Coordinates of C-alpha atoms in Angstrom, one line a residue:
M586 CA -87.9 42.2 -38.6
N587 CA -90.6 42.9 -36.1
P588 CA -94.2 42.4 -37.3
S589 CA -96.3 45.5 -36.8
T590 CA -98.6 45.4 -33.8
L591 CA -100.6 48.2 -35.4
E592 CA -103.9 47.2 -37.0
P593 CA -103.2 46.7 -40.8
G594 CA -105.7 49.3 -41.9
R595 CA -104.2 51.9 -39.7
L596 CA -100.7 51.1 -40.9
T597 CA -101.8 51.4 -44.5
R598 CA -103.4 54.8 -43.7
L599 CA -100.3 55.9 -41.8
R600 CA -98.1 55.0 -44.8
K601 CA -100.4 56.9 -47.1
V602 CA -100.2 60.1 -45.0
C603 CA -96.4 59.9 -44.7
L604 CA -95.7 59.0 -48.3
A605 CA -98.0 61.8 -49.6
L606 CA -95.4 64.3 -48.4
P607 CA -92.8 65.7 -50.8
D608 CA -89.7 63.4 -51.3
A609 CA -90.9 61.0 -48.6
T610 CA -89.7 57.4 -48.6
E611 CA -90.2 54.4 -46.4
K612 CA -87.4 52.3 -45.0
R613 CA -87.3 49.6 -42.3
A614 CA -84.9 50.5 -39.4
W615 CA -84.6 48.6 -36.1
G616 CA -87.3 46.3 -37.4
D617 CA -89.9 49.1 -37.7
P618 CA -91.2 51.2 -40.6
T619 CA -89.7 54.7 -40.8
W620 CA -90.4 57.6 -43.1
R621 CA -87.7 59.9 -44.3
V622 CA -86.6 62.7 -46.5
G623 CA -83.2 61.7 -47.7
D624 CA -81.6 60.0 -44.7
R625 CA -83.5 62.1 -42.2
I626 CA -86.4 60.5 -40.3
F627 CA -89.6 62.5 -39.8
A628 CA -91.8 59.6 -38.6
M629 CA -91.3 56.1 -37.2
Q630 CA -93.9 53.5 -36.2
K631 CA -92.9 51.9 -32.9
G632 CA -94.3 49.5 -30.3
N633 CA -93.9 46.4 -32.5
Y634 CA -93.1 43.8 -29.8
A635 CA -95.1 41.4 -27.7
G636 CA -97.2 43.6 -25.3
G637 CA -96.1 46.8 -27.2
R638 CA -98.4 49.7 -27.7
P639 CA -98.4 50.9 -31.3
S640 CA -97.4 54.5 -31.8
V641 CA -95.7 56.9 -34.1
W642 CA -92.8 59.1 -33.1
L643 CA -92.5 62.5 -34.7
K644 CA -90.3 65.6 -34.5
A645 CA -92.2 68.4 -32.8
A646 CA -91.8 72.1 -32.9
P647 CA -90.1 73.7 -29.8
G648 CA -92.5 73.7 -26.9
D649 CA -95.1 71.5 -28.5
Q650 CA -94.0 68.3 -26.7
A651 CA -94.8 69.6 -23.2
V652 CA -98.1 71.2 -24.3
L653 CA -99.4 68.0 -26.1
V654 CA -98.4 65.6 -23.3
D655 CA -99.9 67.9 -20.6
L656 CA -103.1 68.3 -22.7
D657 CA -103.7 64.6 -23.4
P658 CA -101.4 62.1 -21.8
Q659 CA -103.6 59.3 -23.0
R660 CA -102.8 60.1 -26.6
F661 CA -99.3 61.8 -26.4
F662 CA -96.1 60.8 -24.7
V663 CA -92.4 61.6 -24.5
P664 CA -90.7 58.8 -26.5
P665 CA -87.5 57.2 -25.2
Y666 CA -84.2 58.0 -27.0
L667 CA -85.6 61.0 -28.9
G668 CA -87.8 62.7 -26.3
H669 CA -85.0 64.8 -24.9
R670 CA -84.7 66.3 -28.4
G671 CA -88.4 67.4 -28.4
W672 CA -89.9 64.5 -30.3
I673 CA -93.4 63.4 -29.5
G674 CA -95.0 60.0 -29.4
V675 CA -98.6 59.5 -30.5
Y676 CA -100.5 56.3 -29.5
L677 CA -102.2 54.6 -32.5
D678 CA -104.4 52.1 -30.6
S679 CA -107.2 54.3 -29.5
T680 CA -110.7 53.3 -30.5
R681 CA -111.1 56.6 -32.4
M682 CA -108.2 58.1 -34.3
D683 CA -108.0 61.8 -35.0
W684 CA -106.5 61.4 -38.5
P685 CA -106.7 65.1 -39.4
M686 CA -104.7 66.0 -36.3
L687 CA -102.2 63.2 -36.8
S688 CA -101.8 64.2 -40.5
R689 CA -101.0 67.8 -39.4
L690 CA -98.4 66.6 -36.8
I691 CA -96.8 64.4 -39.5
A692 CA -96.7 67.2 -42.0
Q693 CA -95.2 69.5 -39.3
S694 CA -92.5 66.9 -38.5
H695 CA -91.7 66.5 -42.2
G696 CA -91.3 70.3 -42.5
L697 CA -89.1 70.5 -39.4
V698 CA -86.8 67.7 -40.8
V699 CA -86.7 69.3 -44.3
G700 CA -85.9 72.7 -42.7
G701 CA -85.8 75.9 -44.7
G702 CA -86.2 76.2 -48.4
R703 CA -88.9 75.6 -50.9
R704 CA -89.9 72.1 -49.9
A705 CA -90.7 73.2 -46.3
D706 CA -92.9 76.0 -47.7
R707 CA -95.2 73.4 -49.2
V708 CA -96.1 71.9 -45.8
A709 CA -99.1 73.4 -44.0
P710 CA -98.6 74.0 -40.3
P711 CA -100.9 72.6 -37.7
R712 CA -104.1 74.6 -37.1
G713 CA -103.5 77.6 -34.8
T714 CA -99.8 77.9 -35.9
P715 CA -99.3 81.3 -37.6
R716 CA -97.5 81.1 -40.9
Q717 CA -94.2 82.9 -41.2
R718 CA -94.3 85.6 -43.9
K719 CA -91.6 85.3 -46.6
Q720 CA -89.1 88.1 -46.6
P721 CA -88.9 90.1 -49.8

């Protein structure tokens, strides 16, 4: 089991954000904390090794990965193993964390993992994302 390289207060806050989502649970995998709905991961805290840079990996909406990495490569990156599937990495070691933005990205990842149905409807999209209208 890898000890987290993330500052304990930030790990506590990350847990709180992830576990506040419907049906979310936490499970250690590969020595790192992951958050899931059922067996599907929507967030994982990574970088827990000597010299590692703490981060969280999230499922992103199509096209978001390129936009976010181009917009702010000091904050966002393409994670190994899952980057080719559109996942996004967010560094968690900056001096000032944008928790509202990170919370929206986590909620969006949760919604993408949950997929269609009632549970996904309860997740607010990130700002600037138009809501889909329900079909009658």
